[in-house]
Tab-separated table of C-alpha atoms in Angstrom:
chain	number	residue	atom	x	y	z
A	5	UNK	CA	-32.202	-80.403	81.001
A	6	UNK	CA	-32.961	-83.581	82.423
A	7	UNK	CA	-30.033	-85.421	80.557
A	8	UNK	CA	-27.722	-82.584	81.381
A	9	UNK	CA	-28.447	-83.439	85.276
A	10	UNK	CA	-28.120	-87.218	84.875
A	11	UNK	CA	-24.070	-87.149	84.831
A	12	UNK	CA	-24.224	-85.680	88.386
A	13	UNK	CA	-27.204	-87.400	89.550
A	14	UNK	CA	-25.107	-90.351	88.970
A	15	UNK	CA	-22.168	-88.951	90.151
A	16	UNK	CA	-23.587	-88.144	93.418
A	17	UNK	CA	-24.935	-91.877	93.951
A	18	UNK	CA	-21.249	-93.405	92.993
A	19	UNK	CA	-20.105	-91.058	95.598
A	20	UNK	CA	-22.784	-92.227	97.949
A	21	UNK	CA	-22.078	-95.920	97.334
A	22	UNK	CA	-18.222	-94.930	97.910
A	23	UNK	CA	-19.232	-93.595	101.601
A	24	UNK	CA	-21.335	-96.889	102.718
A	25	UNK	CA	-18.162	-99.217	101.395
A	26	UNK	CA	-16.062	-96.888	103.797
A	27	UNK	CA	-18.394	-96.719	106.551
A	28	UNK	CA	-18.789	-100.545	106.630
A	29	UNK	CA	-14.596	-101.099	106.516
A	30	UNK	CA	-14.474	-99.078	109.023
A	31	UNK	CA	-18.085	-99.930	111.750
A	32	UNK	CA	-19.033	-103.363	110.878
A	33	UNK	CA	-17.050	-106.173	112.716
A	34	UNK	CA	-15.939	-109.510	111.143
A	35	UNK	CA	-17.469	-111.432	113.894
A	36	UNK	CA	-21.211	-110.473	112.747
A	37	UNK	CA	-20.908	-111.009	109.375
A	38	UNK	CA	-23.586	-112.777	107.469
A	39	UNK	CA	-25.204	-113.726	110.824
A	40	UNK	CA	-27.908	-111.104	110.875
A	41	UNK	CA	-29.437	-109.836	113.722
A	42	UNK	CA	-32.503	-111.415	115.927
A	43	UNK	CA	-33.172	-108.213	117.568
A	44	UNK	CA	-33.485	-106.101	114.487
A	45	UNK	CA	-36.943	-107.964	113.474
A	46	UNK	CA	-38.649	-108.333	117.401
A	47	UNK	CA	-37.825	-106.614	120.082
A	48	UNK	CA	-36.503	-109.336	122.287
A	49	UNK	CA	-34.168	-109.730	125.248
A	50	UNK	CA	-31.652	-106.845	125.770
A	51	UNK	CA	-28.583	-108.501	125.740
A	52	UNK	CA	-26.069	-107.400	122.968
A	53	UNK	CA	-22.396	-108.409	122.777
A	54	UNK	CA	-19.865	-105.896	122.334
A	55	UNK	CA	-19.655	-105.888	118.882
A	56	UNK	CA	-22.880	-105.350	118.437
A	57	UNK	CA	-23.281	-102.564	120.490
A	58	UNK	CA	-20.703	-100.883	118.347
A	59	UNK	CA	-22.262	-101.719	115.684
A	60	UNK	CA	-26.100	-100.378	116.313
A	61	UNK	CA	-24.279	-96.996	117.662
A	62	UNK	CA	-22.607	-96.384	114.411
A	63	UNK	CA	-25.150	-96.626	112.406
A	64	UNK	CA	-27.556	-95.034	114.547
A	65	UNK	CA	-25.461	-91.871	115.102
A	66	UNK	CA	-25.409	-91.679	111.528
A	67	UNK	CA	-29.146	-92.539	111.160
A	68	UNK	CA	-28.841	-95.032	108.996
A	69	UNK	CA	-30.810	-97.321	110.441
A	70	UNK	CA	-33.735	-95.255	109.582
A	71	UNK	CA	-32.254	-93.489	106.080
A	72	UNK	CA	-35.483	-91.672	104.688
A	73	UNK	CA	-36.732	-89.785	108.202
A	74	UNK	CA	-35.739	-86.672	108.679
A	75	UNK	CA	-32.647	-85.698	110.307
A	76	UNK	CA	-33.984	-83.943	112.887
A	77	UNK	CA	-35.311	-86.225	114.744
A	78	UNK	CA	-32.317	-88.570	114.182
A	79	UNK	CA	-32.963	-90.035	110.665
A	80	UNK	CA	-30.480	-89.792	107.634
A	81	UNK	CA	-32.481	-87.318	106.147
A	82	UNK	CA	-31.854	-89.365	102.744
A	83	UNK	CA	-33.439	-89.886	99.566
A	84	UNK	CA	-35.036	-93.486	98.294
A	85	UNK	CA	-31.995	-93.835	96.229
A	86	UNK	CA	-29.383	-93.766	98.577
A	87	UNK	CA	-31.235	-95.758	101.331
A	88	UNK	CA	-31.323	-98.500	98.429
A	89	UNK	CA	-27.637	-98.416	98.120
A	90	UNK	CA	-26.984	-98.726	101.943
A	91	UNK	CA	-29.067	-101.770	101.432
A	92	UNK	CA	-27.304	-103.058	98.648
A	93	UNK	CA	-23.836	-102.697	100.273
A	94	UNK	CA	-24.772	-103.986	103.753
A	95	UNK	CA	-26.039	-106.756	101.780
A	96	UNK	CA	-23.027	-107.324	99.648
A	97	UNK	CA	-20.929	-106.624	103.270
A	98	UNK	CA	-23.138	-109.368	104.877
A	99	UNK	CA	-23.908	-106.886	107.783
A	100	UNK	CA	-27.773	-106.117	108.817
A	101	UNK	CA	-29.266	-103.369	109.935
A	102	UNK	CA	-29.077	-103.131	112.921
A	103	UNK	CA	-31.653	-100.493	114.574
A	104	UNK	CA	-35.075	-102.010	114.359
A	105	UNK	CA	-38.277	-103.243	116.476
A	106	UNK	CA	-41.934	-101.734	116.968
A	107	UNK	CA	-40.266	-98.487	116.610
A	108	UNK	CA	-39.051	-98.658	113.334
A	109	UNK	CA	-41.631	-101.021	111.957
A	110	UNK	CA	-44.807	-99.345	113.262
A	111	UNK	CA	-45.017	-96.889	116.180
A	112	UNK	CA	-42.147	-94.432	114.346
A	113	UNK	CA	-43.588	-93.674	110.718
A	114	UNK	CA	-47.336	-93.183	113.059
A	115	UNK	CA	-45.774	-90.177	115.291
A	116	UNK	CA	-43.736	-89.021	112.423
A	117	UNK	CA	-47.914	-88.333	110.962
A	118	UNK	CA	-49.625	-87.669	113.998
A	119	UNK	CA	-47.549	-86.774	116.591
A	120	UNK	CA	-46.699	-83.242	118.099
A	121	UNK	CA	-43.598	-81.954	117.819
A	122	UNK	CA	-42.224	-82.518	121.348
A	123	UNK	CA	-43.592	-86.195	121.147
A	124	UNK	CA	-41.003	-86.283	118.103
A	125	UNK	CA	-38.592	-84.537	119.361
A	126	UNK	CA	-39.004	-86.876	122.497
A	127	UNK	CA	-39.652	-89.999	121.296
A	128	UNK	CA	-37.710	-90.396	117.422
A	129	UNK	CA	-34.657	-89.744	118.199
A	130	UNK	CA	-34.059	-92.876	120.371
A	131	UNK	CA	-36.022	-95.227	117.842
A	132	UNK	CA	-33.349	-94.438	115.124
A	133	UNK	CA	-30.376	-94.777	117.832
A	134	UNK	CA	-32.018	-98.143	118.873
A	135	UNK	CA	-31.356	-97.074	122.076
A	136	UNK	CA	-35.332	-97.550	123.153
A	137	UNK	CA	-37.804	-101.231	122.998
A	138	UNK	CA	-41.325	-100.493	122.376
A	139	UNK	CA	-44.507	-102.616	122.661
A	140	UNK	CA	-47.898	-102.446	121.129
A	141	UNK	CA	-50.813	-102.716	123.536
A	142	UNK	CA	-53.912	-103.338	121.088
A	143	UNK	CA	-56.056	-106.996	121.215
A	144	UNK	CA	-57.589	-107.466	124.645
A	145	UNK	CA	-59.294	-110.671	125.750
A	146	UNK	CA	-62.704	-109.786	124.106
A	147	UNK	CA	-61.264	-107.057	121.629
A	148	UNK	CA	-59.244	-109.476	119.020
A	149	UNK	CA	-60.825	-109.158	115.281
A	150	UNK	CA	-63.077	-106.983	116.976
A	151	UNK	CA	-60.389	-104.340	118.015
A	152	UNK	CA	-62.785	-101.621	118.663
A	153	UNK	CA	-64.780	-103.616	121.242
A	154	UNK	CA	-61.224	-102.937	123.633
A	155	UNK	CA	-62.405	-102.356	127.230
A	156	UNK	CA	-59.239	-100.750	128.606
A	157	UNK	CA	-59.937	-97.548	129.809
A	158	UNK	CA	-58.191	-94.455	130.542
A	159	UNK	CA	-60.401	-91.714	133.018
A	160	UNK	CA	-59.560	-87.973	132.863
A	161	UNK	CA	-58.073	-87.005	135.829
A	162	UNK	CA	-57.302	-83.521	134.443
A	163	UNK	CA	-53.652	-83.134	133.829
A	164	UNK	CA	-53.589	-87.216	133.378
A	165	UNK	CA	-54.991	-89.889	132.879
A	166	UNK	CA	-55.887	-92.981	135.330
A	167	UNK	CA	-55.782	-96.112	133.062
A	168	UNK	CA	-57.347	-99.464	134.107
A	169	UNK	CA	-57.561	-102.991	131.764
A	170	UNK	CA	-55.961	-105.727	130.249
A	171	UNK	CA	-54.080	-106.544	126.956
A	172	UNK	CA	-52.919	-109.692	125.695
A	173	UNK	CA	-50.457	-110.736	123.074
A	174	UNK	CA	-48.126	-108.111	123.762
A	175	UNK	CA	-45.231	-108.706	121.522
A	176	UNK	CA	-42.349	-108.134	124.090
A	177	UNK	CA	-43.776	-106.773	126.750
A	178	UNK	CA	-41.451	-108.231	129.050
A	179	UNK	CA	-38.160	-106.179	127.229
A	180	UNK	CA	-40.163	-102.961	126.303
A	181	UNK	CA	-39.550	-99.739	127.686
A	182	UNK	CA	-42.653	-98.363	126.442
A	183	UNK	CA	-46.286	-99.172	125.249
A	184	UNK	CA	-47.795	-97.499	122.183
A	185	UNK	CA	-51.323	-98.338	123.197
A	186	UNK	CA	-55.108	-97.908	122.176
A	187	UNK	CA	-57.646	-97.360	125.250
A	188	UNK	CA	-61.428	-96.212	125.560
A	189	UNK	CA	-61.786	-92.604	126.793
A	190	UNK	CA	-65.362	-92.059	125.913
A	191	UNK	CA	-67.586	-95.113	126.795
A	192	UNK	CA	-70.552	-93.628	124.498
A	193	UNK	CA	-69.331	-94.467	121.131
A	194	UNK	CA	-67.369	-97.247	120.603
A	195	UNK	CA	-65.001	-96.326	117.729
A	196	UNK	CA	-65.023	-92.369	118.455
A	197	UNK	CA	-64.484	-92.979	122.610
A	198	UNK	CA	-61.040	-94.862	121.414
A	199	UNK	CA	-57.861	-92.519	121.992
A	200	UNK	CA	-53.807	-93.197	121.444
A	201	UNK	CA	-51.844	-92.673	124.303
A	202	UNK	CA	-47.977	-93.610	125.278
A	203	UNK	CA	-47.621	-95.627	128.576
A	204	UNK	CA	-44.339	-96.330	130.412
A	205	UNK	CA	-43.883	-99.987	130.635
A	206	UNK	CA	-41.871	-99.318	134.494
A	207	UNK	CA	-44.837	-97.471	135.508
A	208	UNK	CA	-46.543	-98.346	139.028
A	209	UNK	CA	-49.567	-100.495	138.328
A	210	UNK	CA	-48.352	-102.562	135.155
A	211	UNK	CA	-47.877	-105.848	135.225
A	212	UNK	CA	-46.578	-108.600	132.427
A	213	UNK	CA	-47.044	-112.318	132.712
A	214	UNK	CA	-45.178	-113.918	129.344
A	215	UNK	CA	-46.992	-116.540	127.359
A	216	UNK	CA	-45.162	-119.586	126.920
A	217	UNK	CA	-45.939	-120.769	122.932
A	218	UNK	CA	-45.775	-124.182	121.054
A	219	UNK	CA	-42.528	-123.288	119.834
A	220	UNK	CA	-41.177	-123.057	123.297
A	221	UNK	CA	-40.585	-119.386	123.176
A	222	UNK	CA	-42.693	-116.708	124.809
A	223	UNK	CA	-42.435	-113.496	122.639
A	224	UNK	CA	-45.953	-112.380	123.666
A	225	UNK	CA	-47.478	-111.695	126.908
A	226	UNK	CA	-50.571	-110.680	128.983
A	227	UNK	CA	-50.482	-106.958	130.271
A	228	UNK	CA	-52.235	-105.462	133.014
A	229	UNK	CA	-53.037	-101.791	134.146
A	230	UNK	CA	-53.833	-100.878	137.553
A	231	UNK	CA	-54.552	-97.637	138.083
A	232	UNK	CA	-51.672	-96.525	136.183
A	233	UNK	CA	-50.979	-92.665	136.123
A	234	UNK	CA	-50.596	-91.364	132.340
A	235	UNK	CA	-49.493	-87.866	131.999
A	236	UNK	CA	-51.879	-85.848	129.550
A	237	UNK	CA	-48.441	-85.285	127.189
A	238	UNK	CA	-48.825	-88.813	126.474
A	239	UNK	CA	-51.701	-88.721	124.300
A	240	UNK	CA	-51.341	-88.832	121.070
A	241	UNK	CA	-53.857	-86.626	118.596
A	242	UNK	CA	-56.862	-85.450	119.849
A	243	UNK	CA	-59.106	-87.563	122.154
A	244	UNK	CA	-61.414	-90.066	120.365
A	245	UNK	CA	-58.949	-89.713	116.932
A	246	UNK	CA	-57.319	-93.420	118.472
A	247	UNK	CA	-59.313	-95.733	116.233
A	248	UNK	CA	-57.853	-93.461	112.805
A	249	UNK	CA	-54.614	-93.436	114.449
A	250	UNK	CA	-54.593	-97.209	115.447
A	251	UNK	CA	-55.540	-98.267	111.782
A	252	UNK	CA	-52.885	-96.156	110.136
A	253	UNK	CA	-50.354	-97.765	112.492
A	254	UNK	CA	-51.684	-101.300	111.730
A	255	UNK	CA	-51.361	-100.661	108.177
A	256	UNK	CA	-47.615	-99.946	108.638
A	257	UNK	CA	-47.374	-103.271	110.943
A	258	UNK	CA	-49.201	-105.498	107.599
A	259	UNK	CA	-46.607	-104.364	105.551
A	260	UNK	CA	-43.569	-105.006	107.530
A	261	UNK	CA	-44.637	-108.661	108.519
A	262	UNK	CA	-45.760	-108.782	104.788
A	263	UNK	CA	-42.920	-109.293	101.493
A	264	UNK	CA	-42.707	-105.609	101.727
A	265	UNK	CA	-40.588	-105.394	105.078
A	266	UNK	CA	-39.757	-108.055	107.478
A	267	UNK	CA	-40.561	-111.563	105.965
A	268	UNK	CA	-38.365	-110.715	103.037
A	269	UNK	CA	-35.268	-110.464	105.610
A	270	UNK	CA	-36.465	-113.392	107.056
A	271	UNK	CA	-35.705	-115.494	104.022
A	272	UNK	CA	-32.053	-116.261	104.200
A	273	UNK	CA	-30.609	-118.419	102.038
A	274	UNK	CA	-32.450	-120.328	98.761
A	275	UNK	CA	-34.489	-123.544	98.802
A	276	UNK	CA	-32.688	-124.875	96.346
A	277	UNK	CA	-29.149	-124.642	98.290
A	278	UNK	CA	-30.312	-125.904	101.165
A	279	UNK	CA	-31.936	-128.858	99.171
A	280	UNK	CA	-28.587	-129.622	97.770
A	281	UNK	CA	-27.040	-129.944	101.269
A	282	UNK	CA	-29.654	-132.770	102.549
A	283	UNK	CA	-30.321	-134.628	98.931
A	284	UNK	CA	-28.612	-136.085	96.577
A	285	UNK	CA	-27.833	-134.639	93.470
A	286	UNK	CA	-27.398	-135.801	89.641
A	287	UNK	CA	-24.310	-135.262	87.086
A	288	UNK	CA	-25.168	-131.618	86.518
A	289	UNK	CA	-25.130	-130.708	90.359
A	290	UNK	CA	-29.215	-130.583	90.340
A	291	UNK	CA	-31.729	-132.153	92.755
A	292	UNK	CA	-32.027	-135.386	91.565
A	293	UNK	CA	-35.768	-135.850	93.417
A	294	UNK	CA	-37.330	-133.973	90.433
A	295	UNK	CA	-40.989	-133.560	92.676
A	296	UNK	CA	-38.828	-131.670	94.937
A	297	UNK	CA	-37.099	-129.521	92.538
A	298	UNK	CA	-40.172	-128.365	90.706
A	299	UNK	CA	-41.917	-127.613	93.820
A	300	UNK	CA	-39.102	-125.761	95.434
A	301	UNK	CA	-38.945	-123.878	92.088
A	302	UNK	CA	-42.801	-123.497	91.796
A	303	UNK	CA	-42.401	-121.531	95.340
A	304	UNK	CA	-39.057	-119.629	94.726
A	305	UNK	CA	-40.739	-117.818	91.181
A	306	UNK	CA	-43.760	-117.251	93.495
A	307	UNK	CA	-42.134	-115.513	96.372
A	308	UNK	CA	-39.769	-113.566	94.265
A	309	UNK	CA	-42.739	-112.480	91.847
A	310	UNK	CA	-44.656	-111.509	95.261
A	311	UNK	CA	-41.318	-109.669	96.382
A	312	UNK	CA	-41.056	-107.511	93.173
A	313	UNK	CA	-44.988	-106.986	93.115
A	314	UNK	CA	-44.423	-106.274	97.265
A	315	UNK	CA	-41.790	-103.651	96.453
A	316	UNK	CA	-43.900	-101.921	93.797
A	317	UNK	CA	-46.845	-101.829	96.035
A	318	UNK	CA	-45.316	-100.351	98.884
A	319	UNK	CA	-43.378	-97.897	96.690
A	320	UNK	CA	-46.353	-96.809	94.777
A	321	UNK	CA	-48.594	-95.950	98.603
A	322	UNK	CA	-45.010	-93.738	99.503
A	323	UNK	CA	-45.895	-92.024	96.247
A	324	UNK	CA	-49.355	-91.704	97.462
A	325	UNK	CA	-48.617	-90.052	100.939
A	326	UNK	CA	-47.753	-93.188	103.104
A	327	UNK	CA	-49.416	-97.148	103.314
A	328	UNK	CA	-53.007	-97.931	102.153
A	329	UNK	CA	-55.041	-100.937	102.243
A	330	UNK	CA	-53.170	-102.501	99.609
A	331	UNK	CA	-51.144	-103.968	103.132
A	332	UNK	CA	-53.774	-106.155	103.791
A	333	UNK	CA	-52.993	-107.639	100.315
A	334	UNK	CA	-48.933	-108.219	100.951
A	335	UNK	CA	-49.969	-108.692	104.655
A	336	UNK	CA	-52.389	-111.882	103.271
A	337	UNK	CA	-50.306	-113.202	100.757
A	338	UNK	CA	-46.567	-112.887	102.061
A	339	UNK	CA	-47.655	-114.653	105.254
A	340	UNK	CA	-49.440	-117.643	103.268
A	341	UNK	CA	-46.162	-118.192	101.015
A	342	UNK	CA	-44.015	-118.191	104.473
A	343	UNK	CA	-46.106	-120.809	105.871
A	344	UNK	CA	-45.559	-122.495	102.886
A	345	UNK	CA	-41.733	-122.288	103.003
A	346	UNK	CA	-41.416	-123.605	106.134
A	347	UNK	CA	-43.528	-126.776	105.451
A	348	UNK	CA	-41.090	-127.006	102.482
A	349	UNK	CA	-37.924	-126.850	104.912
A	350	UNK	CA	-39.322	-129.518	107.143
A	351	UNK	CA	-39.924	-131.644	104.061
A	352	UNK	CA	-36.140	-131.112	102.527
A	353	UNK	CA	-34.695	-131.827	105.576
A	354	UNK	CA	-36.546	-135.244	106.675
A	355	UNK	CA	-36.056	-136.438	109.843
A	356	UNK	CA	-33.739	-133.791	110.416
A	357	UNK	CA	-35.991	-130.977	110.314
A	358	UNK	CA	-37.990	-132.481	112.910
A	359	UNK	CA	-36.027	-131.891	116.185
A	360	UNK	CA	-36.897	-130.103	118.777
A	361	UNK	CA	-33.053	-130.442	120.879
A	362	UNK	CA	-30.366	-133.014	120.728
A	363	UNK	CA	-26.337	-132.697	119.542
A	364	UNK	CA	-27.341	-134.277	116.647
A	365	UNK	CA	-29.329	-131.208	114.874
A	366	UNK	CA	-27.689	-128.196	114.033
A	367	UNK	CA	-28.746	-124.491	115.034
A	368	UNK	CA	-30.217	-124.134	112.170
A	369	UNK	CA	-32.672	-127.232	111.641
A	370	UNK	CA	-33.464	-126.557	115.316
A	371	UNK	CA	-34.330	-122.981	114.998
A	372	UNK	CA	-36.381	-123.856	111.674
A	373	UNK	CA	-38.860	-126.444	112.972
A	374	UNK	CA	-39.129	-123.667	116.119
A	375	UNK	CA	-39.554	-120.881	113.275
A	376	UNK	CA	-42.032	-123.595	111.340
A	377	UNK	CA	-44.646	-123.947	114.444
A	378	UNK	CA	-44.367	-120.197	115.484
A	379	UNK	CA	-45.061	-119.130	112.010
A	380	UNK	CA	-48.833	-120.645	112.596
A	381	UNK	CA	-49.555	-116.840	114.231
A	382	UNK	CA	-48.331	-114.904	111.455
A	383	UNK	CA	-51.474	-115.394	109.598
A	384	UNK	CA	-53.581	-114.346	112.761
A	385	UNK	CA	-51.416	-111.684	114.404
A	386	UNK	CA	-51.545	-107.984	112.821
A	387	UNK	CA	-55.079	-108.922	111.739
A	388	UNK	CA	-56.167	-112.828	110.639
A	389	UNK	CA	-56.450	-113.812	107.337
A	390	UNK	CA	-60.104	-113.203	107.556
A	391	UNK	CA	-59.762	-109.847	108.717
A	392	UNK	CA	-57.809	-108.541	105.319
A	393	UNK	CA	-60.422	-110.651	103.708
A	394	UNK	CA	-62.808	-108.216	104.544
A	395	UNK	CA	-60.810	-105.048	104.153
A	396	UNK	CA	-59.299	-106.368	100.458
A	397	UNK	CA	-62.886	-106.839	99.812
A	398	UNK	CA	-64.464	-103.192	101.375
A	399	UNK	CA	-61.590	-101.591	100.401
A	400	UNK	CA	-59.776	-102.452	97.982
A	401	UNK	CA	-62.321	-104.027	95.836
A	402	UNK	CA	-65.476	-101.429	97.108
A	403	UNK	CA	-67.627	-104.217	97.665
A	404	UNK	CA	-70.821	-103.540	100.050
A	405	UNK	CA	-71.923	-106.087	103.162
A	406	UNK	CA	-75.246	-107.655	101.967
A	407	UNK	CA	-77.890	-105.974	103.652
């Protein structure tokens, strides 16, 4: 029977792929292509051009930027399959996706499991429009590896809640519309008295001071609560379930900064071209600085053997009912090998890849050694190295602290 079915099963797909190639002759403008999109990845200033605009509405109407979750809340409503072909043939296209953020990465697939229905109803549908920015209020100034120490607190005030604290490293707090946050309801216990609750980033009382990095940028920010009114609606689960909430979420955050979501768009073009474009080459069109060809070849069969192991991984925990542990893994390693390709990019490109302005360095080499010093966090934010340590180790590996 199964043979008998493949014919159509195929069919259907062809017909599938057919649609996208349509779709994109028709949606995606000439002026974006190949140039991806900056505020697919972060959610960072709001300005889009017109083309874009046009862009993120037609795909979000048809929820493709969000292919697998249901349709009604907004999502394509599609199967594995046929999200992998709209990648494939925005790829082939050279457009990106173009609905993206918290939302998408984190904060979505965590309501889609634990929210009620009228949060869904509420709160999805936007996410796969792109039409709403959300931030992540978690790490406090004494809560960092030690999440559940957070001091924030949110007082029952019987139809809401009165919330008072601070956050810090609040990945676009200044853009968000909202804040997907973890606070202490219950002072008693400290991983039981933690609850999940929704906070409107306009709302009287908050205040966001940006943090300028070393890479001149300031992406992350200190937040502050004063007596800020949070309806009861807002709160997601039961009271005191915000610590099991908060580490599902965080898994879904390791894997999209890991190989298995966002680093792996992050990649652009190969080593090895780039190489050719700053070095000279021999009589066959190869590097001819053969240290620098094998160890831009020792990292490109690295990351794409993490990428294919990534992309089993993550499909294998689907299988399983969602992301597991095995995010601190990706999370861990595909941070460590972007490090690493950065450090390669400043080395290909010499002097070049060292500027920090100047008409003499492209976009490109100046956005690199930018991308090079702000890629230090990537093994600290979502959980430090040390962190997944620990959970690879409890885990993963069901090994016991030493008593």
């Amino acid at each position: 029977m199964a043979t008998q079915l493949e014919p159509d099963i195929h069919a259907d797909e062809d017909a599938f792929r057919t649609e996208v190639q349509q779709f994109l002759a028709a949606n995606f403008p000439d002026e974006l292509k190949n140039k991806g999109n900056a505020l697919a990845g972060v959610d960072g200033p709001t300005d889009e051009t017109p083309a874009q605009k046009a862009w993120r509405e037609a795909v979000g109407e048809r929820g493709w930027g969000t292919p697998t979750w249901p349709k009604q809340y907004g999502g394509g409503g599609l199967t594995k399959a046929q999200a992998k072909i709209i990648d494939q043939e925005f790829a082939k296209a050279g457009a990106y996706n173009p609905i993206g953020g918290m939302g998408v990465m984190m904060f979505g697939p965590t309501l889609l499991e634990y929210g009620s229905e009228a949060q869904k109803m509420e709160h999805i549908p936007p996410i796969c429009r792109g039409e709403i920015r959300w931030c992540q209020g978690y790490s406090e100034p004494n809560a960092g590896s030690d999440l559940a120490n957070l001091q924030t607190f949110a007082e029952d005030k019987g139809d809401h809640y009165i919330v008072n604290g601070q956050k810090t490293w609040t990945s676009g707090g200044q853009w968000a519309d909202k804040c997907f946050a973890i606070v202490r309801t219950d002072k008693s216990d400290k991983h039981r008295g933690i609850s999940f609750m929704l906070i409107d980033m306009d709302a009287p009382g908050v205040e966001v001071r940006p943090i300028t990095m070393i890479s001149g940028t300031s992406p992350f920010c200190e937040t502050f609560f004063d007596n800020v009114k949070v309806p009861k609606e807002n709160l997601v689960g039961e009271e005191g379930q915000g610590w099991t909430i908060g580490k599902r979420l965080l898994q879904h955050e390791r894997t999209n900064i890991s190989g298995g979501g966002r680093l792996a768009s992050m990649m652009g073009q190969s080593l090895g071209d780039i190489a050719k474009k700053y070095g000279e080459t021999d009589a066959a069109g190869e590097l001819a600085d053969k240290v620098l060809r094998d160890k831009i070849a020792d990292f490109e069969i690295r990351w794409n053997s993490f990428l294919l192991t990534a992309r089993r991984a993550v499909e294998e925990s689907k299988a399983q009912g969602g992301v597991s542990e095995i995010s601190s893994v990706l999370k861990k390693l595909g941070t460590k090998l972007s490090q690493e390709r950065s450090e390669l990019l400043i080395e290909i490109r010499g002097l070049q890849g060292l500027g920090w302005e100047g008409e003499e360095f492209t976009d490109g080499e100046l956005e690199a050694v930018r991308g090079w010093l702000f890629g230090k966090a990537t093994t600290i934010y979502g959980g430090s190295t040390e962190i997944q340590n620990n959970i690879i180790a409890k885990r993963v590996l069901g090994m016991l602290d030493h008593q």
